[in-house]
Amino acid sequence: MKVLVTGGTGFVGRAVVELSIERGDAVTVLSRTPERLPVPFRGLAGTAGWEGLDLSGYDTVVHLAGENLLAHRWSPEHKQRIRDSRVEGTRKIVRALEQAEPRPSCLISASAVGYYGPQEDDTFLTEDSPPGAGFLAEVCRDWEAAAVEAERLGLRVVRLRIGVVLDRSGGALERMIPIFQKRLGGRLGHGRQWVSWIHRRDLARLVLFAADHEDLAGPVNGTAPRPERMRDFVRAIARQLGKPCWLPAPGFMLRMALGEGAEVLLTGQRVLPARATNAGFHFEYPELDLALEEILREEVVP
């Protein structure tokens, strides 16, 4: 399979590229920073830039590019970058698909569980659940709407609503591990909010599963089948590291640091991967303890 991956130097993209190459795909990475590609990729993957993008001849386009949500406090400027990197970036991909000949048959476009908005109760959310309210929900709706435009070109479009991706090399755990190692770990906010998580390897596997299965289209939740409450999530991290979990980060402190972006950490969604499961996808890490045991086994220090 000929695959093009946008955001291939990012946290999730690197895992998708590596796994795709491992199984024998011909992978091209579209990135603004191709020099960040790991050395083993250089002889195995082509690189492309956004200028003059030509998507002709690829079988699948995996679109993962997007501004880091919590890289900065949510100023109006950062919120605009969050939106533009997702919505306008996806529109650029669709415009390139219009010009492609032969045209790819599949577009797998990232979205997020933020589509469902902050959840106030314990209801399970599936791909059939309605969109929520708030900035991220609005961005996700527009993001997905931009991707759906590729359907009129005859492509199968998968909108992958990604949860909290777990691996030591990036994302939430990269920030949390040092805090717990210093014995300063604890819950974020009141701790009752849901965390819909997924091991990074399972997410990469799900991306390629979606590429391979022609009957899978539309929204697909990229989360493990057993979401956890924040208080249980951080306790599991502490347990795997052999460290205490005692110092909560109050909501007002997170809001001071991140502004409106703190709501990403202080609210959550109880999401189930109904379509992936029904399509026959098997999670290697369906439970949090199993995922953390694999991820953190090299992090346990006195």
Tab-separated table of C-alpha atoms in Angstrom:
chain	number	residue	atom	x	y	z
A	1	MET	CA	0.000	0.000	0.000
A	2	LYS	CA	1.209	3.521	-0.826
A	3	VAL	CA	0.505	5.756	2.158
A	4	LEU	CA	1.018	9.464	2.764
A	5	VAL	CA	1.009	10.628	6.392
A	6	THR	CA	0.675	14.265	7.401
A	7	GLY	CA	2.082	15.110	10.815
A	8	GLY	CA	4.425	12.150	10.446
A	9	THR	CA	7.026	13.722	12.745
A	10	GLY	CA	4.465	14.213	15.513
A	11	PHE	CA	3.719	12.059	18.549
A	12	VAL	CA	1.042	9.925	16.879
A	13	GLY	CA	2.376	10.257	13.340
A	14	ARG	CA	5.743	8.717	14.195
A	15	ALA	CA	4.029	5.594	15.504
A	16	VAL	CA	1.844	5.301	12.403
A	17	VAL	CA	4.830	5.751	10.078
A	18	GLU	CA	6.930	3.212	11.958
A	19	LEU	CA	4.200	0.564	12.021
A	20	SER	CA	3.265	1.161	8.393
A	21	ILE	CA	6.881	0.733	7.272
A	22	GLU	CA	7.246	-2.321	9.507
A	23	ARG	CA	4.448	-4.096	7.669
A	24	GLY	CA	5.851	-3.213	4.247
A	25	ASP	CA	3.914	-0.144	3.133
A	26	ALA	CA	5.555	2.493	0.933
A	27	VAL	CA	5.270	5.551	3.176
A	28	THR	CA	5.712	9.224	2.374
A	29	VAL	CA	5.706	11.756	5.192
A	30	LEU	CA	4.245	15.214	4.679
A	31	SER	CA	5.769	17.546	7.236
A	32	ARG	CA	6.993	21.078	7.737
A	33	THR	CA	9.929	19.625	9.707
A	34	PRO	CA	11.148	16.507	7.828
A	35	GLU	CA	14.537	16.859	9.542
A	36	ARG	CA	12.870	15.587	12.737
A	37	LEU	CA	12.225	12.185	11.191
A	38	PRO	CA	13.981	9.382	13.101
A	39	VAL	CA	17.066	8.197	11.224
A	40	PRO	CA	15.696	4.687	10.453
A	41	PHE	CA	12.853	6.310	8.502
A	42	ARG	CA	15.084	8.215	6.111
A	43	GLY	CA	15.849	5.309	3.807
A	44	LEU	CA	12.347	3.883	4.027
A	45	ALA	CA	10.036	6.882	3.618
A	46	GLY	CA	9.855	9.698	1.154
A	47	THR	CA	9.146	13.222	2.351
A	48	ALA	CA	6.942	15.932	0.888
A	49	GLY	CA	6.103	19.535	1.701
A	50	TRP	CA	2.800	21.390	1.647
A	51	GLU	CA	3.790	23.611	-1.264
A	52	GLY	CA	2.778	22.049	-4.560
A	53	LEU	CA	1.363	19.006	-2.768
A	54	ASP	CA	0.591	16.182	-5.195
A	55	LEU	CA	-1.460	13.274	-3.832
A	56	SER	CA	-1.611	11.365	-7.104
A	57	GLY	CA	-0.925	7.654	-6.900
A	58	TYR	CA	-1.340	7.109	-3.172
A	59	ASP	CA	-3.784	4.515	-1.903
A	60	THR	CA	-4.430	6.123	1.486
A	61	VAL	CA	-3.863	9.558	3.005
A	62	VAL	CA	-3.574	9.658	6.809
A	63	HIS	CA	-4.077	13.242	7.971
A	64	LEU	CA	-2.811	13.793	11.528
A	65	ALA	CA	-1.321	17.300	11.402
A	66	GLY	CA	-2.512	19.848	13.970
A	67	GLU	CA	-1.290	22.429	16.490
A	68	ASN	CA	-0.543	21.077	19.989
A	69	LEU	CA	-3.561	21.929	22.159
A	70	LEU	CA	-1.657	22.661	25.362
A	71	ALA	CA	1.643	23.963	24.032
A	72	HIS	CA	0.630	27.487	25.100
A	73	ARG	CA	-1.958	29.298	27.174
A	74	TRP	CA	-5.155	29.647	25.186
A	75	SER	CA	-4.868	33.193	23.923
A	76	PRO	CA	-7.097	34.230	21.011
A	77	GLU	CA	-4.069	33.756	18.764
A	78	HIS	CA	-3.372	30.214	19.976
A	79	LYS	CA	-7.028	29.253	19.612
A	80	GLN	CA	-6.924	30.509	16.036
A	81	ARG	CA	-3.823	28.393	15.370
A	82	ILE	CA	-5.579	25.352	16.862
A	83	ARG	CA	-8.524	25.897	14.553
A	84	ASP	CA	-6.625	26.810	11.397
A	85	SER	CA	-4.118	23.961	11.681
A	86	ARG	CA	-7.000	21.495	11.771
A	87	VAL	CA	-9.758	22.962	9.633
A	88	GLU	CA	-7.711	24.850	7.043
A	89	GLY	CA	-5.107	22.078	6.935
A	90	THR	CA	-7.822	19.546	6.122
A	91	ARG	CA	-9.257	21.809	3.444
A	92	LYS	CA	-5.805	21.963	1.833
A	93	ILE	CA	-5.699	18.171	1.765
A	94	VAL	CA	-9.129	17.997	0.120
A	95	ARG	CA	-8.114	20.575	-2.497
A	96	ALA	CA	-5.042	18.477	-3.276
A	97	LEU	CA	-7.248	15.391	-3.541
A	98	GLU	CA	-9.394	17.195	-6.110
A	99	GLN	CA	-6.331	17.606	-8.316
A	100	ALA	CA	-4.928	14.100	-7.786
A	101	GLU	CA	-4.891	11.605	-10.660
A	102	PRO	CA	-5.134	8.768	-9.934
A	103	ARG	CA	-6.876	9.716	-6.724
A	104	PRO	CA	-6.416	7.933	-3.360
A	105	SER	CA	-9.317	5.728	-2.336
A	106	CYS	CA	-9.227	6.500	1.399
A	107	LEU	CA	-8.731	9.516	3.677
A	108	ILE	CA	-8.233	8.872	7.376
A	109	SER	CA	-8.537	12.244	9.069
A	110	ALA	CA	-7.885	12.859	12.744
A	111	SER	CA	-10.521	14.390	14.971
A	112	ALA	CA	-10.864	14.208	18.760
A	113	VAL	CA	-13.229	13.067	21.490
A	114	GLY	CA	-13.603	16.777	22.192
A	115	TYR	CA	-16.285	16.495	19.490
A	116	TYR	CA	-18.656	15.347	22.234
A	117	GLY	CA	-17.968	18.395	24.421
A	118	PRO	CA	-17.547	18.376	28.219
A	119	GLN	CA	-19.613	15.546	29.707
A	120	GLU	CA	-21.636	16.243	32.838
A	121	ASP	CA	-22.799	12.670	33.521
A	122	ASP	CA	-21.634	9.063	33.202
A	123	THR	CA	-23.402	8.201	29.945
A	124	PHE	CA	-21.364	6.135	27.506
A	125	LEU	CA	-20.716	8.011	24.277
A	126	THR	CA	-20.474	6.217	20.932
A	127	GLU	CA	-20.013	7.442	17.383
A	128	ASP	CA	-23.784	7.966	17.188
A	129	SER	CA	-23.802	10.423	20.110
A	130	PRO	CA	-24.488	14.062	19.176
A	131	PRO	CA	-21.805	16.760	19.174
A	132	GLY	CA	-21.329	18.829	22.290
A	133	ALA	CA	-20.797	22.509	22.983
A	134	GLY	CA	-17.698	24.634	23.485
A	135	PHE	CA	-14.664	25.704	21.499
A	136	LEU	CA	-13.137	22.256	20.956
A	137	ALA	CA	-16.462	20.708	19.992
A	138	GLU	CA	-16.949	23.463	17.416
A	139	VAL	CA	-13.433	22.957	16.054
A	140	CYS	CA	-13.995	19.195	15.799
A	141	ARG	CA	-17.302	19.656	13.967
A	142	ASP	CA	-15.710	21.985	11.422
A	143	TRP	CA	-12.620	19.751	11.212
A	144	GLU	CA	-14.751	16.720	10.386
A	145	ALA	CA	-16.943	18.685	7.993
A	146	ALA	CA	-13.831	19.659	6.046
A	147	ALA	CA	-12.797	15.997	5.805
A	148	VAL	CA	-16.261	14.859	4.723
A	149	GLU	CA	-15.888	17.024	1.598
A	150	ALA	CA	-13.584	14.299	0.255
A	151	GLU	CA	-16.564	11.936	0.067
A	152	ARG	CA	-17.958	13.855	-2.919
A	153	LEU	CA	-14.699	12.970	-4.695
A	154	GLY	CA	-15.445	9.287	-4.209
A	155	LEU	CA	-13.109	8.663	-1.268
A	156	ARG	CA	-13.914	6.572	1.759
A	157	VAL	CA	-13.448	8.963	4.686
A	158	VAL	CA	-12.726	7.819	8.245
A	159	ARG	CA	-12.964	10.496	10.948
A	160	LEU	CA	-10.866	9.204	13.823
A	161	ARG	CA	-11.987	10.767	17.126
A	162	ILE	CA	-8.847	10.359	19.191
A	163	GLY	CA	-8.709	10.305	22.984
A	164	VAL	CA	-5.765	10.770	25.365
A	165	VAL	CA	-2.863	8.961	23.691
A	166	LEU	CA	-0.498	7.183	26.076
A	167	ASP	CA	3.217	6.633	25.583
A	168	ARG	CA	6.315	7.746	27.485
A	169	SER	CA	7.673	9.671	24.495
A	170	GLY	CA	5.003	12.363	24.348
A	171	GLY	CA	1.507	13.460	25.212
A	172	ALA	CA	0.132	13.529	28.743
A	173	LEU	CA	2.452	10.901	30.221
A	174	GLU	CA	5.614	12.674	29.107
A	175	ARG	CA	4.542	15.631	31.268
A	176	MET	CA	3.147	13.618	34.163
A	177	ILE	CA	5.941	11.080	34.714
A	178	PRO	CA	8.521	13.608	36.029
A	179	ILE	CA	5.950	15.027	38.458
A	180	PHE	CA	5.192	11.594	39.878
A	181	GLN	CA	8.893	10.696	39.987
A	182	LYS	CA	9.356	13.732	42.247
A	183	ARG	CA	6.559	12.394	44.490
A	184	LEU	CA	4.349	15.366	43.641
A	185	GLY	CA	1.682	13.577	41.605
A	186	GLY	CA	-2.053	13.796	42.113
A	187	ARG	CA	-5.391	14.255	40.428
A	188	LEU	CA	-6.256	17.185	38.170
A	189	GLY	CA	-9.255	19.118	39.446
A	190	HIS	CA	-11.909	17.163	41.354
A	191	GLY	CA	-10.843	13.880	39.745
A	192	ARG	CA	-14.315	12.703	38.754
A	193	GLN	CA	-13.945	13.609	35.070
A	194	TRP	CA	-13.597	10.761	32.595
A	195	VAL	CA	-10.373	10.061	30.710
A	196	SER	CA	-10.891	8.240	27.421
A	197	TRP	CA	-7.383	7.008	26.687
A	198	ILE	CA	-5.617	4.750	24.175
A	199	HIS	CA	-2.133	3.233	23.999
A	200	ARG	CA	-0.194	4.852	21.164
A	201	ARG	CA	0.543	1.497	19.529
A	202	ASP	CA	-3.154	0.576	19.530
A	203	LEU	CA	-3.982	3.909	17.921
A	204	ALA	CA	-1.397	3.340	15.184
A	205	ARG	CA	-2.790	-0.163	14.669
A	206	LEU	CA	-6.318	1.262	14.461
A	207	VAL	CA	-5.255	3.756	11.786
A	208	LEU	CA	-3.884	0.950	9.616
A	209	PHE	CA	-6.881	-1.264	10.416
A	210	ALA	CA	-9.121	1.510	9.099
A	211	ALA	CA	-6.969	1.809	5.989
A	212	ASP	CA	-7.308	-1.918	5.313
A	213	HIS	CA	-11.037	-2.344	5.999
A	214	GLU	CA	-13.079	-0.910	3.154
A	215	ASP	CA	-16.324	-1.328	5.085
A	216	LEU	CA	-15.201	1.083	7.805
A	217	ALA	CA	-16.167	4.705	7.156
A	218	GLY	CA	-17.490	7.743	8.977
A	219	PRO	CA	-16.692	8.525	12.621
A	220	VAL	CA	-14.568	6.011	14.535
A	221	ASN	CA	-13.659	6.548	18.181
A	222	GLY	CA	-9.925	6.129	18.759
A	223	THR	CA	-10.121	5.157	22.419
A	224	ALA	CA	-9.625	2.015	24.483
A	225	PRO	CA	-12.776	0.165	25.585
A	226	ARG	CA	-12.380	0.989	29.303
A	227	PRO	CA	-12.221	4.719	30.081
A	228	GLU	CA	-11.226	5.701	33.613
A	229	ARG	CA	-12.008	8.561	35.947
A	230	MET	CA	-9.148	11.008	36.430
A	231	ARG	CA	-8.662	9.992	40.073
A	232	ASP	CA	-8.258	6.337	39.055
A	233	PHE	CA	-6.111	7.283	36.069
A	234	VAL	CA	-3.513	9.076	38.211
A	235	ARG	CA	-3.614	6.385	40.909
A	236	ALA	CA	-2.784	3.809	38.251
A	237	ILE	CA	0.217	5.881	37.130
A	238	ALA	CA	1.421	6.212	40.713
A	239	ARG	CA	0.951	2.495	41.330
A	240	GLN	CA	2.986	1.519	38.270
A	241	LEU	CA	5.768	3.931	39.231
A	242	GLY	CA	5.714	2.959	42.894
A	243	LYS	CA	5.137	6.586	43.888
A	244	PRO	CA	2.538	8.370	46.037
A	245	CYS	CA	-0.499	10.101	44.584
A	246	TRP	CA	-1.384	12.812	47.047
A	247	LEU	CA	-0.975	16.352	45.678
A	248	PRO	CA	-3.957	17.481	43.595
A	249	ALA	CA	-3.698	20.267	41.050
A	250	PRO	CA	-6.707	22.510	41.767
A	251	GLY	CA	-8.764	23.709	38.863
A	252	PHE	CA	-8.081	27.386	39.532
A	253	MET	CA	-4.315	26.805	39.250
A	254	LEU	CA	-4.693	25.042	35.910
A	255	ARG	CA	-6.941	27.839	34.660
A	256	MET	CA	-4.340	30.412	35.699
A	257	ALA	CA	-1.678	28.533	33.740
A	258	LEU	CA	-3.656	27.475	30.665
A	259	GLY	CA	-6.659	29.768	30.539
A	260	GLU	CA	-9.628	28.244	28.753
A	261	GLY	CA	-7.388	25.354	27.707
A	262	ALA	CA	-7.546	23.995	31.261
A	263	GLU	CA	-10.997	22.642	30.453
A	264	VAL	CA	-9.301	19.974	28.323
A	265	LEU	CA	-7.868	18.581	31.578
A	266	LEU	CA	-10.713	19.419	33.965
A	267	THR	CA	-13.542	17.940	31.907
A	268	GLY	CA	-13.809	14.721	29.952
A	269	GLN	CA	-15.939	12.215	28.081
A	270	ARG	CA	-16.794	8.554	28.687
A	271	VAL	CA	-16.228	7.274	25.161
A	272	LEU	CA	-16.521	3.748	23.781
A	273	PRO	CA	-14.896	2.514	20.521
A	274	ALA	CA	-18.123	0.924	19.292
A	275	ARG	CA	-17.394	0.940	15.568
A	276	ALA	CA	-13.819	-0.294	15.885
A	277	THR	CA	-14.930	-3.126	18.154
A	278	ASN	CA	-17.868	-4.059	15.928
A	279	ALA	CA	-15.546	-4.111	12.908
A	280	GLY	CA	-13.353	-6.698	14.641
A	281	PHE	CA	-10.471	-4.547	15.872
A	282	HIS	CA	-8.557	-6.198	18.724
A	283	PHE	CA	-6.951	-3.951	21.337
A	284	GLU	CA	-3.582	-5.131	22.597
A	285	TYR	CA	-4.027	-2.846	25.612
A	286	PRO	CA	-7.730	-2.721	26.526
A	287	GLU	CA	-7.099	-1.980	30.221
A	288	LEU	CA	-5.202	0.952	31.709
A	289	ASP	CA	-2.996	-1.101	34.038
A	290	LEU	CA	-1.907	-3.297	31.138
A	291	ALA	CA	-1.074	-0.254	29.010
A	292	LEU	CA	0.816	1.525	31.796
A	293	GLU	CA	2.745	-1.610	32.721
A	294	GLU	CA	4.124	-1.764	29.180
A	295	ILE	CA	4.744	1.976	28.895
A	296	LEU	CA	6.259	2.607	32.323
A	297	ARG	CA	8.274	-0.536	32.928
A	298	GLU	CA	11.501	1.358	32.172
A	299	GLU	CA	10.501	4.322	34.348
A	300	VAL	CA	10.353	2.606	37.733
A	301	VAL	CA	13.217	4.028	39.785
A	302	PRO	CA	13.733	4.302	43.564
